[in-house]
Amino acid sequence: MAFFDRAKLLLAGAVAAATLGTASVQAQEKFDLSPDTSNRVRAERNEAAIKAIAPDFKFVNPGKFTVAVNPWDPPIATYASDSKTVVGADPDLASLVADSLGLELDLVAVAWADWPLGVASGKYDAVISNVTVTEERKEKFDFSTYRRDVLGFFVKSDSPITSIKEPKDVAGLKVITGAGTNQEKIILEWDRQNVAAGLKPIEVQYYDDRAAGDLALQSGRADVEFNPNATRAYAASIGNDTKVVGIASGGWPLTAEIAVTTRKGGGLADAITLAINDLIKDGKYGEVLKRWSLTDEAVDASQTNPPGLPKSGS
């Protein structure tokens, strides 16, 4: 590798590291990422929800609500400043549901790939970790919805791009997205439609490293990022260097919802749905979403096992 190539890589790495460091400090200033969870929004016991728990349901640990969560990114779930306490919107919701059921919350950090077997085998009572309702998942799990699955289009704050609403709006653009995700599936379908209509193709870009993707957008190597609205809106509210110019359902062209996920037929889903609906009514649910800048993803009501995204090919 030539000296200048190495120098450019080192410079890019330094800029990315500086960007992450600044964002981390700003995040702690704007959002409470301390390990002190005593200021979480709390709820009262919900006797109706408790009575809705199936008589034969056994919690993993008596008196506790054992919930799996993947600390993947703020504001959904992330590690606090002590690098071990999990904080964010999903942990806060888990706390509210535990309170409603008259239980102590036992939050267990897990890798994303580990939650399905853990819930199905009874290792966890539930997973609350940005899980989208799909018809395939409904064969093994029950769902209690609590947030809309929304994807966002984000550009540099000074970008001339002001609105993205349909496929033609991204024709010819360089778009960052996540490999193997719903958003990749959508953007590739939009590209297919554009090409079929004689429009310029999209250049899709993938970055495993968050800082590298941010740097690509800020440097102009990419025009747009299309990823989960929650995490990117959170980053935009901290750094002020990006802006949202459009949103789409995570199940485009269908709507999709995020849900508390429990074992199929376990007898807990209806109780959780009832609890969430009462939390929506009394405003506690809204307080949590507002705290983490997720108000735009609120649902009007929780549902047990609503129609989910269809299986591939159906």
PDB file of C-alpha atoms in Angstrom:
ATOM      1  CA  MET A   1       0.000   0.000   0.000  1.00  0.00           C
ATOM      2  CA  ALA A   2       1.400   3.402  -0.987  1.00  0.00           C
ATOM      3  CA  PHE A   3       2.328   5.936   1.714  1.00  0.00           C
ATOM      4  CA  PHE A   4      -0.405   8.344   0.629  1.00  0.00           C
ATOM      5  CA  ASP A   5      -3.020   5.577   0.733  1.00  0.00           C
ATOM      6  CA  ARG A   6      -1.968   4.670   4.280  1.00  0.00           C
ATOM      7  CA  ALA A   7      -2.022   8.330   5.248  1.00  0.00           C
ATOM      8  CA  LYS A   8      -5.539   8.770   3.888  1.00  0.00           C
ATOM      9  CA  LEU A   9      -6.759   5.718   5.803  1.00  0.00           C
ATOM     10  CA  LEU A  10      -5.151   6.926   9.024  1.00  0.00           C
ATOM     11  CA  LEU A  11      -6.675  10.373   8.566  1.00  0.00           C
ATOM     12  CA  ALA A  12     -10.110   8.911   7.882  1.00  0.00           C
ATOM     13  CA  GLY A  13      -9.830   6.748  10.983  1.00  0.00           C
ATOM     14  CA  ALA A  14      -8.828   9.706  13.116  1.00  0.00           C
ATOM     15  CA  VAL A  15     -11.717  11.810  11.857  1.00  0.00           C
ATOM     16  CA  ALA A  16     -14.163   8.943  12.429  1.00  0.00           C
ATOM     17  CA  ALA A  17     -12.871   8.393  15.960  1.00  0.00           C
ATOM     18  CA  ALA A  18     -13.144  12.083  16.731  1.00  0.00           C
ATOM     19  CA  THR A  19     -16.694  12.114  15.372  1.00  0.00           C
ATOM     20  CA  LEU A  20     -17.688   9.170  17.560  1.00  0.00           C
ATOM     21  CA  GLY A  21     -16.063  10.685  20.624  1.00  0.00           C
ATOM     22  CA  THR A  22     -17.845  13.998  20.158  1.00  0.00           C
ATOM     23  CA  ALA A  23     -21.166  12.258  19.525  1.00  0.00           C
ATOM     24  CA  SER A  24     -20.738  10.204  22.689  1.00  0.00           C
ATOM     25  CA  VAL A  25     -20.213  13.309  24.799  1.00  0.00           C
ATOM     26  CA  GLN A  26     -23.126  15.093  23.136  1.00  0.00           C
ATOM     27  CA  ALA A  27     -25.366  12.059  23.645  1.00  0.00           C
ATOM     28  CA  GLN A  28     -24.670  12.035  27.355  1.00  0.00           C
ATOM     29  CA  GLU A  29     -25.433  15.743  27.532  1.00  0.00           C
ATOM     30  CA  LYS A  30     -28.713  15.529  25.584  1.00  0.00           C
ATOM     31  CA  PHE A  31     -29.915  12.120  26.790  1.00  0.00           C
ATOM     32  CA  ASP A  32     -29.433  10.468  30.150  1.00  0.00           C
ATOM     33  CA  LEU A  33     -27.001   7.627  29.484  1.00  0.00           C
ATOM     34  CA  SER A  34     -25.926   7.298  33.111  1.00  0.00           C
ATOM     35  CA  PRO A  35     -26.288   3.885  34.805  1.00  0.00           C
ATOM     36  CA  ASP A  36     -28.628   5.437  37.391  1.00  0.00           C
ATOM     37  CA  THR A  37     -32.073   4.158  36.375  1.00  0.00           C
ATOM     38  CA  SER A  38     -33.877   5.571  39.402  1.00  0.00           C
ATOM     39  CA  ASN A  39     -35.388   8.295  37.212  1.00  0.00           C
ATOM     40  CA  ARG A  40     -37.085   5.864  34.832  1.00  0.00           C
ATOM     41  CA  VAL A  41     -40.785   6.475  34.276  1.00  0.00           C
ATOM     42  CA  ARG A  42     -42.611   4.084  36.592  1.00  0.00           C
ATOM     43  CA  ALA A  43     -46.122   2.625  36.617  1.00  0.00           C
ATOM     44  CA  GLU A  44     -48.577   1.302  39.180  1.00  0.00           C
ATOM     45  CA  ARG A  45     -49.688  -2.329  39.450  1.00  0.00           C
ATOM     46  CA  ASN A  46     -52.382  -3.090  36.890  1.00  0.00           C
ATOM     47  CA  GLU A  47     -54.702  -5.624  38.497  1.00  0.00           C
ATOM     48  CA  ALA A  48     -56.638  -6.241  35.280  1.00  0.00           C
ATOM     49  CA  ALA A  49     -53.415  -7.045  33.413  1.00  0.00           C
ATOM     50  CA  ILE A  50     -52.249  -9.330  36.210  1.00  0.00           C
ATOM     51  CA  LYS A  51     -55.552 -11.231  36.111  1.00  0.00           C
ATOM     52  CA  ALA A  52     -55.122 -11.638  32.320  1.00  0.00           C
ATOM     53  CA  ILE A  53     -51.979 -13.757  32.792  1.00  0.00           C
ATOM     54  CA  ALA A  54     -52.811 -17.401  32.074  1.00  0.00           C
ATOM     55  CA  PRO A  55     -53.192 -19.340  35.373  1.00  0.00           C
ATOM     56  CA  ASP A  56     -50.622 -21.923  34.282  1.00  0.00           C
ATOM     57  CA  PHE A  57     -47.993 -19.408  33.123  1.00  0.00           C
ATOM     58  CA  LYS A  58     -44.753 -19.707  35.086  1.00  0.00           C
ATOM     59  CA  PHE A  59     -42.283 -16.831  35.091  1.00  0.00           C
ATOM     60  CA  VAL A  60     -38.631 -17.802  34.639  1.00  0.00           C
ATOM     61  CA  ASN A  61     -37.877 -16.406  38.093  1.00  0.00           C
ATOM     62  CA  PRO A  62     -40.832 -16.011  40.488  1.00  0.00           C
ATOM     63  CA  GLY A  63     -41.587 -12.369  41.179  1.00  0.00           C
ATOM     64  CA  LYS A  64     -39.461 -11.172  38.264  1.00  0.00           C
ATOM     65  CA  PHE A  65     -40.091 -10.265  34.623  1.00  0.00           C
ATOM     66  CA  THR A  66     -37.055 -11.648  32.787  1.00  0.00           C
ATOM     67  CA  VAL A  67     -36.613  -9.729  29.553  1.00  0.00           C
ATOM     68  CA  ALA A  68     -33.994 -10.234  26.845  1.00  0.00           C
ATOM     69  CA  VAL A  69     -32.686  -7.098  25.125  1.00  0.00           C
ATOM     70  CA  ASN A  70     -29.997  -6.530  22.524  1.00  0.00           C
ATOM     71  CA  PRO A  71     -28.049  -3.308  23.336  1.00  0.00           C
ATOM     72  CA  TRP A  72     -27.419  -2.490  19.683  1.00  0.00           C
ATOM     73  CA  ASP A  73     -27.836   1.282  19.348  1.00  0.00           C
ATOM     74  CA  PRO A  74     -29.396   4.286  21.091  1.00  0.00           C
ATOM     75  CA  PRO A  75     -32.127   5.301  21.611  1.00  0.00           C
ATOM     76  CA  ILE A  76     -33.626   1.781  21.405  1.00  0.00           C
ATOM     77  CA  ALA A  77     -31.154   0.100  23.743  1.00  0.00           C
ATOM     78  CA  THR A  78     -27.507   0.746  24.488  1.00  0.00           C
ATOM     79  CA  TYR A  79     -24.984   0.428  27.287  1.00  0.00           C
ATOM     80  CA  ALA A  80     -24.852   3.294  29.766  1.00  0.00           C
ATOM     81  CA  SER A  81     -21.665   5.187  30.583  1.00  0.00           C
ATOM     82  CA  ASP A  82     -20.593   2.339  32.893  1.00  0.00           C
ATOM     83  CA  SER A  83     -20.522  -0.015  29.857  1.00  0.00           C
ATOM     84  CA  LYS A  84     -22.720  -2.602  31.575  1.00  0.00           C
ATOM     85  CA  THR A  85     -26.123  -1.109  32.446  1.00  0.00           C
ATOM     86  CA  VAL A  86     -28.596  -1.256  29.533  1.00  0.00           C
ATOM     87  CA  VAL A  87     -30.612   1.923  28.988  1.00  0.00           C
ATOM     88  CA  GLY A  88     -32.916   3.242  26.281  1.00  0.00           C
ATOM     89  CA  ALA A  89     -36.526   3.232  25.135  1.00  0.00           C
ATOM     90  CA  ASP A  90     -36.975  -0.538  25.143  1.00  0.00           C
ATOM     91  CA  PRO A  91     -35.533  -1.007  28.659  1.00  0.00           C
ATOM     92  CA  ASP A  92     -37.808   1.807  29.861  1.00  0.00           C
ATOM     93  CA  LEU A  93     -40.854   0.112  28.314  1.00  0.00           C
ATOM     94  CA  ALA A  94     -39.792  -3.203  29.852  1.00  0.00           C
ATOM     95  CA  SER A  95     -39.709  -1.465  33.233  1.00  0.00           C
ATOM     96  CA  LEU A  96     -43.228  -0.092  32.743  1.00  0.00           C
ATOM     97  CA  VAL A  97     -44.602  -3.510  31.779  1.00  0.00           C
ATOM     98  CA  ALA A  98     -42.866  -5.145  34.758  1.00  0.00           C
ATOM     99  CA  ASP A  99     -44.401  -2.534  37.080  1.00  0.00           C
ATOM    100  CA  SER A 100     -47.828  -3.112  35.538  1.00  0.00           C
ATOM    101  CA  LEU A 101     -47.540  -6.859  36.133  1.00  0.00           C
ATOM    102  CA  GLY A 102     -46.409  -6.311  39.715  1.00  0.00           C
ATOM    103  CA  LEU A 103     -42.954  -7.722  39.013  1.00  0.00           C
ATOM    104  CA  GLU A 104     -39.312  -6.729  39.388  1.00  0.00           C
ATOM    105  CA  LEU A 105     -37.560  -6.225  36.053  1.00  0.00           C
ATOM    106  CA  ASP A 106     -34.638  -8.553  35.284  1.00  0.00           C
ATOM    107  CA  LEU A 107     -33.117  -7.195  32.068  1.00  0.00           C
ATOM    108  CA  VAL A 108     -30.727  -9.595  30.315  1.00  0.00           C
ATOM    109  CA  ALA A 109     -28.422  -8.327  27.557  1.00  0.00           C
ATOM    110  CA  VAL A 110     -28.222 -10.836  24.689  1.00  0.00           C
ATOM    111  CA  ALA A 111     -26.938 -11.049  21.144  1.00  0.00           C
ATOM    112  CA  TRP A 112     -29.707 -10.579  18.569  1.00  0.00           C
ATOM    113  CA  ALA A 113     -29.290 -14.140  17.279  1.00  0.00           C
ATOM    114  CA  ASP A 114     -29.841 -15.609  20.744  1.00  0.00           C
ATOM    115  CA  TRP A 115     -33.293 -14.297  21.672  1.00  0.00           C
ATOM    116  CA  PRO A 116     -35.516 -16.635  19.569  1.00  0.00           C
ATOM    117  CA  LEU A 117     -34.270 -19.844  21.183  1.00  0.00           C
ATOM    118  CA  GLY A 118     -34.145 -18.156  24.587  1.00  0.00           C
ATOM    119  CA  VAL A 119     -37.803 -17.113  24.451  1.00  0.00           C
ATOM    120  CA  ALA A 120     -39.043 -20.325  22.821  1.00  0.00           C
ATOM    121  CA  SER A 121     -37.242 -22.496  25.405  1.00  0.00           C
ATOM    122  CA  GLY A 122     -38.468 -20.465  28.366  1.00  0.00           C
ATOM    123  CA  LYS A 123     -35.090 -18.971  29.262  1.00  0.00           C
ATOM    124  CA  TYR A 124     -36.648 -15.496  29.046  1.00  0.00           C
ATOM    125  CA  ASP A 125     -40.239 -14.426  29.690  1.00  0.00           C
ATOM    126  CA  ALA A 126     -40.082 -11.984  26.774  1.00  0.00           C
ATOM    127  CA  VAL A 127     -37.818 -10.100  24.434  1.00  0.00           C
ATOM    128  CA  ILE A 128     -38.266  -6.349  24.104  1.00  0.00           C
ATOM    129  CA  SER A 129     -35.703  -5.386  21.504  1.00  0.00           C
ATOM    130  CA  ASN A 130     -37.132  -3.776  18.371  1.00  0.00           C
ATOM    131  CA  VAL A 131     -38.625  -7.049  17.072  1.00  0.00           C
ATOM    132  CA  THR A 132     -40.898  -6.606  14.043  1.00  0.00           C
ATOM    133  CA  VAL A 133     -44.084  -8.680  13.754  1.00  0.00           C
ATOM    134  CA  THR A 134     -43.896 -11.092  10.816  1.00  0.00           C
ATOM    135  CA  GLU A 135     -46.126 -13.974   9.804  1.00  0.00           C
ATOM    136  CA  GLU A 136     -43.172 -16.353  10.008  1.00  0.00           C
ATOM    137  CA  ARG A 137     -42.337 -15.284  13.572  1.00  0.00           C
ATOM    138  CA  LYS A 138     -45.997 -15.587  14.570  1.00  0.00           C
ATOM    139  CA  GLU A 139     -45.717 -19.334  14.041  1.00  0.00           C
ATOM    140  CA  LYS A 140     -43.395 -19.516  17.076  1.00  0.00           C
ATOM    141  CA  PHE A 141     -44.139 -16.399  19.100  1.00  0.00           C
ATOM    142  CA  ASP A 142     -46.919 -14.160  20.378  1.00  0.00           C
ATOM    143  CA  PHE A 143     -46.744 -10.388  19.981  1.00  0.00           C
ATOM    144  CA  SER A 144     -47.967  -7.286  21.814  1.00  0.00           C
ATOM    145  CA  THR A 145     -47.280  -4.253  19.641  1.00  0.00           C
ATOM    146  CA  TYR A 146     -45.859  -1.020  21.041  1.00  0.00           C
ATOM    147  CA  ARG A 147     -44.190   1.003  18.286  1.00  0.00           C
ATOM    148  CA  ARG A 148     -44.394   1.553  14.555  1.00  0.00           C
ATOM    149  CA  ASP A 149     -41.520   0.147  12.503  1.00  0.00           C
ATOM    150  CA  VAL A 150     -40.287   3.254  10.684  1.00  0.00           C
ATOM    151  CA  LEU A 151     -37.296   3.715   8.391  1.00  0.00           C
ATOM    152  CA  GLY A 152     -35.808   7.107   7.646  1.00  0.00           C
ATOM    153  CA  PHE A 153     -33.954   8.812   4.806  1.00  0.00           C
ATOM    154  CA  PHE A 154     -31.182  11.008   6.197  1.00  0.00           C
ATOM    155  CA  VAL A 155     -28.867  13.436   4.408  1.00  0.00           C
ATOM    156  CA  LYS A 156     -26.237  16.002   5.390  1.00  0.00           C
ATOM    157  CA  SER A 157     -27.794  19.002   7.095  1.00  0.00           C
ATOM    158  CA  ASP A 158     -26.733  21.227   4.168  1.00  0.00           C
ATOM    159  CA  SER A 159     -27.754  18.743   1.453  1.00  0.00           C
ATOM    160  CA  PRO A 160     -29.862  20.096  -1.429  1.00  0.00           C
ATOM    161  CA  ILE A 161     -32.049  16.993  -1.071  1.00  0.00           C
ATOM    162  CA  THR A 162     -35.170  18.094   0.803  1.00  0.00           C
ATOM    163  CA  SER A 163     -37.702  15.313   0.307  1.00  0.00           C
ATOM    164  CA  ILE A 164     -37.766  11.598  -0.473  1.00  0.00           C
ATOM    165  CA  LYS A 165     -41.231  10.072  -0.772  1.00  0.00           C
ATOM    166  CA  GLU A 166     -41.098   7.552  -3.612  1.00  0.00           C
ATOM    167  CA  PRO A 167     -38.664   5.497  -5.701  1.00  0.00           C
ATOM    168  CA  LYS A 168     -37.960   8.171  -8.325  1.00  0.00           C
ATOM    169  CA  ASP A 169     -36.684  10.510  -5.586  1.00  0.00           C
ATOM    170  CA  VAL A 170     -33.603   8.330  -5.060  1.00  0.00           C
ATOM    171  CA  ALA A 171     -32.851   7.557  -8.711  1.00  0.00           C
ATOM    172  CA  GLY A 172     -29.136   8.048  -9.397  1.00  0.00           C
ATOM    173  CA  LEU A 173     -28.247   8.628  -5.747  1.00  0.00           C
ATOM    174  CA  LYS A 174     -25.625   6.868  -3.612  1.00  0.00           C
ATOM    175  CA  VAL A 175     -27.583   5.295  -0.761  1.00  0.00           C
ATOM    176  CA  ILE A 176     -26.191   3.760   2.423  1.00  0.00           C
ATOM    177  CA  THR A 177     -28.241   0.940   3.950  1.00  0.00           C
ATOM    178  CA  GLY A 178     -27.821  -2.225   6.004  1.00  0.00           C
ATOM    179  CA  ALA A 179     -27.048  -5.530   4.334  1.00  0.00           C
ATOM    180  CA  GLY A 180     -29.623  -8.287   4.809  1.00  0.00           C
ATOM    181  CA  THR A 181     -32.232  -5.909   6.261  1.00  0.00           C
ATOM    182  CA  ASN A 182     -35.784  -4.863   5.419  1.00  0.00           C
ATOM    183  CA  GLN A 183     -34.450  -1.481   4.330  1.00  0.00           C
ATOM    184  CA  GLU A 184     -32.052  -3.098   1.867  1.00  0.00           C
ATOM    185  CA  LYS A 185     -34.926  -5.127   0.440  1.00  0.00           C
ATOM    186  CA  ILE A 186     -36.961  -1.945  -0.009  1.00  0.00           C
ATOM    187  CA  ILE A 187     -34.206   0.133  -1.592  1.00  0.00           C
ATOM    188  CA  LEU A 188     -33.341  -2.679  -4.026  1.00  0.00           C
ATOM    189  CA  GLU A 189     -37.003  -2.907  -5.043  1.00  0.00           C
ATOM    190  CA  TRP A 190     -37.110   0.865  -5.547  1.00  0.00           C
ATOM    191  CA  ASP A 191     -34.004   0.567  -7.692  1.00  0.00           C
ATOM    192  CA  ARG A 192     -35.611  -2.203  -9.738  1.00  0.00           C
ATOM    193  CA  GLN A 193     -38.655  -0.019 -10.354  1.00  0.00           C
ATOM    194  CA  ASN A 194     -36.498   2.963 -11.309  1.00  0.00           C
ATOM    195  CA  VAL A 195     -34.410   1.008 -13.797  1.00  0.00           C
ATOM    196  CA  ALA A 196     -37.558  -0.505 -15.304  1.00  0.00           C
ATOM    197  CA  ALA A 197     -38.885   3.040 -15.746  1.00  0.00           C
ATOM    198  CA  GLY A 198     -35.701   4.153 -17.501  1.00  0.00           C
ATOM    199  CA  LEU A 199     -34.342   6.141 -14.544  1.00  0.00           C
ATOM    200  CA  LYS A 200     -30.762   6.115 -13.288  1.00  0.00           C
ATOM    201  CA  PRO A 201     -29.842   3.199 -10.995  1.00  0.00           C
ATOM    202  CA  ILE A 202     -29.142   3.637  -7.303  1.00  0.00           C
ATOM    203  CA  GLU A 203     -25.625   3.007  -6.027  1.00  0.00           C
ATOM    204  CA  VAL A 204     -26.152   1.033  -2.814  1.00  0.00           C
ATOM    205  CA  GLN A 205     -23.374   1.273  -0.205  1.00  0.00           C
ATOM    206  CA  TYR A 206     -22.792  -0.888   2.875  1.00  0.00           C
ATOM    207  CA  TYR A 207     -20.695  -0.083   5.932  1.00  0.00           C
ATOM    208  CA  ASP A 208     -20.087  -2.444   8.834  1.00  0.00           C
ATOM    209  CA  ASP A 209     -18.606   0.425  10.830  1.00  0.00           C
ATOM    210  CA  ARG A 210     -20.969   3.181  12.002  1.00  0.00           C
ATOM    211  CA  ALA A 211     -18.261   5.863  11.886  1.00  0.00           C
ATOM    212  CA  ALA A 212     -17.267   4.922   8.331  1.00  0.00           C
ATOM    213  CA  GLY A 213     -20.859   5.320   7.158  1.00  0.00           C
ATOM    214  CA  ASP A 214     -21.169   8.700   8.868  1.00  0.00           C
ATOM    215  CA  LEU A 215     -17.904   9.826   7.291  1.00  0.00           C
ATOM    216  CA  ALA A 216     -19.058   8.711   3.829  1.00  0.00           C
ATOM    217  CA  LEU A 217     -22.229  10.794   4.174  1.00  0.00           C
ATOM    218  CA  GLN A 218     -20.448  13.880   5.491  1.00  0.00           C
ATOM    219  CA  SER A 219     -17.676  13.694   2.878  1.00  0.00           C
ATOM    220  CA  GLY A 220     -20.099  13.389  -0.037  1.00  0.00           C
ATOM    221  CA  ARG A 221     -19.138   9.841  -0.985  1.00  0.00           C
ATOM    222  CA  ALA A 222     -22.761   8.974  -0.213  1.00  0.00           C
ATOM    223  CA  ASP A 223     -25.880  11.103  -0.726  1.00  0.00           C
ATOM    224  CA  VAL A 224     -28.414   9.454   1.558  1.00  0.00           C
ATOM    225  CA  GLU A 225     -28.631   6.974   4.412  1.00  0.00           C
ATOM    226  CA  PHE A 226     -31.706   4.732   4.615  1.00  0.00           C
ATOM    227  CA  ASN A 227     -31.863   2.924   7.942  1.00  0.00           C
ATOM    228  CA  PRO A 228     -34.059   2.647  11.072  1.00  0.00           C
ATOM    229  CA  ASN A 229     -35.518   6.046  11.812  1.00  0.00           C
ATOM    230  CA  ALA A 230     -35.175   5.715  15.581  1.00  0.00           C
ATOM    231  CA  THR A 231     -31.391   5.401  15.700  1.00  0.00           C
ATOM    232  CA  ARG A 232     -30.640   7.872  12.929  1.00  0.00           C
ATOM    233  CA  ALA A 233     -33.102  10.484  14.265  1.00  0.00           C
ATOM    234  CA  TYR A 234     -31.399  10.121  17.629  1.00  0.00           C
ATOM    235  CA  ALA A 235     -27.991  10.728  16.036  1.00  0.00           C
ATOM    236  CA  ALA A 236     -29.340  13.719  14.093  1.00  0.00           C
ATOM    237  CA  SER A 237     -30.735  15.282  17.257  1.00  0.00           C
ATOM    238  CA  ILE A 238     -27.318  15.011  18.898  1.00  0.00           C
ATOM    239  CA  GLY A 239     -24.927  16.000  16.139  1.00  0.00           C
ATOM    240  CA  ASN A 240     -27.037  18.432  14.071  1.00  0.00           C
ATOM    241  CA  ASP A 241     -25.044  17.381  11.003  1.00  0.00           C
ATOM    242  CA  THR A 242     -27.798  15.304   9.374  1.00  0.00           C
ATOM    243  CA  LYS A 243     -31.509  15.789   8.751  1.00  0.00           C
ATOM    244  CA  VAL A 244     -34.440  13.550   7.927  1.00  0.00           C
ATOM    245  CA  VAL A 245     -35.974  14.085   4.474  1.00  0.00           C
ATOM    246  CA  GLY A 246     -38.425  11.199   4.390  1.00  0.00           C
ATOM    247  CA  ILE A 247     -39.750   8.126   6.166  1.00  0.00           C
ATOM    248  CA  ALA A 248     -41.111   4.771   5.041  1.00  0.00           C
ATOM    249  CA  SER A 249     -42.688   1.837   6.794  1.00  0.00           C
ATOM    250  CA  GLY A 250     -40.285  -0.953   7.628  1.00  0.00           C
ATOM    251  CA  GLY A 251     -42.628  -3.248   5.738  1.00  0.00           C
ATOM    252  CA  TRP A 252     -43.129  -1.042   2.675  1.00  0.00           C
ATOM    253  CA  PRO A 253     -45.516  -1.124   0.915  1.00  0.00           C
ATOM    254  CA  LEU A 254     -47.191  -2.681   3.967  1.00  0.00           C
ATOM    255  CA  THR A 255     -47.144  -1.242   7.463  1.00  0.00           C
ATOM    256  CA  ALA A 256     -45.082  -2.941  10.140  1.00  0.00           C
ATOM    257  CA  GLU A 257     -45.049  -2.772  13.926  1.00  0.00           C
ATOM    258  CA  ILE A 258     -42.557  -3.509  16.694  1.00  0.00           C
ATOM    259  CA  ALA A 259     -43.764  -5.743  19.515  1.00  0.00           C
ATOM    260  CA  VAL A 260     -43.024  -7.345  22.860  1.00  0.00           C
ATOM    261  CA  THR A 261     -42.360 -10.968  21.927  1.00  0.00           C
ATOM    262  CA  THR A 262     -43.344 -13.942  24.091  1.00  0.00           C
ATOM    263  CA  ARG A 263     -43.551 -17.719  23.736  1.00  0.00           C
ATOM    264  CA  LYS A 264     -46.345 -18.924  21.432  1.00  0.00           C
ATOM    265  CA  GLY A 265     -49.399 -19.878  23.444  1.00  0.00           C
ATOM    266  CA  GLY A 266     -47.596 -19.128  26.683  1.00  0.00           C
ATOM    267  CA  GLY A 267     -50.442 -17.074  28.063  1.00  0.00           C
ATOM    268  CA  LEU A 268     -48.649 -13.776  28.653  1.00  0.00           C
ATOM    269  CA  ALA A 269     -49.322 -11.763  25.486  1.00  0.00           C
ATOM    270  CA  ASP A 270     -52.862 -10.623  26.294  1.00  0.00           C
ATOM    271  CA  ALA A 271     -51.777  -9.381  29.715  1.00  0.00           C
ATOM    272  CA  ILE A 272     -48.912  -7.375  28.193  1.00  0.00           C
ATOM    273  CA  THR A 273     -51.194  -5.923  25.509  1.00  0.00           C
ATOM    274  CA  LEU A 274     -53.672  -4.846  28.159  1.00  0.00           C
ATOM    275  CA  ALA A 275     -50.870  -3.302  30.230  1.00  0.00           C
ATOM    276  CA  ILE A 276     -49.475  -1.363  27.272  1.00  0.00           C
ATOM    277  CA  ASN A 277     -52.897  -0.019  26.320  1.00  0.00           C
ATOM    278  CA  ASP A 278     -53.411   1.295  29.852  1.00  0.00           C
ATOM    279  CA  LEU A 279     -49.917   2.819  29.752  1.00  0.00           C
ATOM    280  CA  ILE A 280     -50.882   4.561  26.517  1.00  0.00           C
ATOM    281  CA  LYS A 281     -54.055   5.902  28.126  1.00  0.00           C
ATOM    282  CA  ASP A 282     -52.382   7.208  31.285  1.00  0.00           C
ATOM    283  CA  GLY A 283     -49.535   8.886  29.386  1.00  0.00           C
ATOM    284  CA  LYS A 284     -46.631   6.842  30.798  1.00  0.00           C
ATOM    285  CA  TYR A 285     -45.998   5.277  27.381  1.00  0.00           C
ATOM    286  CA  GLY A 286     -45.868   8.706  25.767  1.00  0.00           C
ATOM    287  CA  GLU A 287     -43.418   9.948  28.408  1.00  0.00           C
ATOM    288  CA  VAL A 288     -40.966   7.195  27.510  1.00  0.00           C
ATOM    289  CA  LEU A 289     -41.179   7.860  23.775  1.00  0.00           C
ATOM    290  CA  LYS A 290     -40.746  11.603  24.316  1.00  0.00           C
ATOM    291  CA  ARG A 291     -37.736  11.022  26.546  1.00  0.00           C
ATOM    292  CA  TRP A 292     -35.980   9.140  23.737  1.00  0.00           C
ATOM    293  CA  SER A 293     -37.233  11.265  20.791  1.00  0.00           C
ATOM    294  CA  LEU A 294     -39.474   8.494  19.445  1.00  0.00           C
ATOM    295  CA  THR A 295     -42.859  10.219  19.555  1.00  0.00           C
ATOM    296  CA  ASP A 296     -43.236   9.891  15.763  1.00  0.00           C
ATOM    297  CA  GLU A 297     -43.254   6.100  16.133  1.00  0.00           C
ATOM    298  CA  ALA A 298     -46.063   5.901  18.694  1.00  0.00           C
ATOM    299  CA  VAL A 299     -49.004   3.540  18.189  1.00  0.00           C
ATOM    300  CA  ASP A 300     -52.565   4.510  19.117  1.00  0.00           C
ATOM    301  CA  ALA A 301     -53.210   1.099  20.623  1.00  0.00           C
ATOM    302  CA  SER A 302     -51.381  -2.149  21.306  1.00  0.00           C
ATOM    303  CA  GLN A 303     -52.599  -5.285  19.549  1.00  0.00           C
ATOM    304  CA  THR A 304     -52.049  -8.965  20.223  1.00  0.00           C
ATOM    305  CA  ASN A 305     -50.796 -10.821  17.151  1.00  0.00           C
ATOM    306  CA  PRO A 306     -51.901  -8.389  14.414  1.00  0.00           C
ATOM    307  CA  PRO A 307     -51.200  -9.193  10.748  1.00  0.00           C
ATOM    308  CA  GLY A 308     -47.430  -9.304  10.296  1.00  0.00           C
ATOM    309  CA  LEU A 309     -45.129  -8.880   7.355  1.00  0.00           C
ATOM    310  CA  PRO A 310     -45.703 -11.753   4.915  1.00  0.00           C
ATOM    311  CA  LYS A 311     -43.277 -14.602   4.406  1.00  0.00           C
ATOM    312  CA  SER A 312     -40.814 -14.211   1.570  1.00  0.00           C
ATOM    313  CA  GLY A 313     -42.439 -15.151  -1.710  1.00  0.00           C
ATOM    314  CA  SER A 314     -45.987 -14.950  -0.361  1.00  0.00           C
TER     315      SER A 314
END
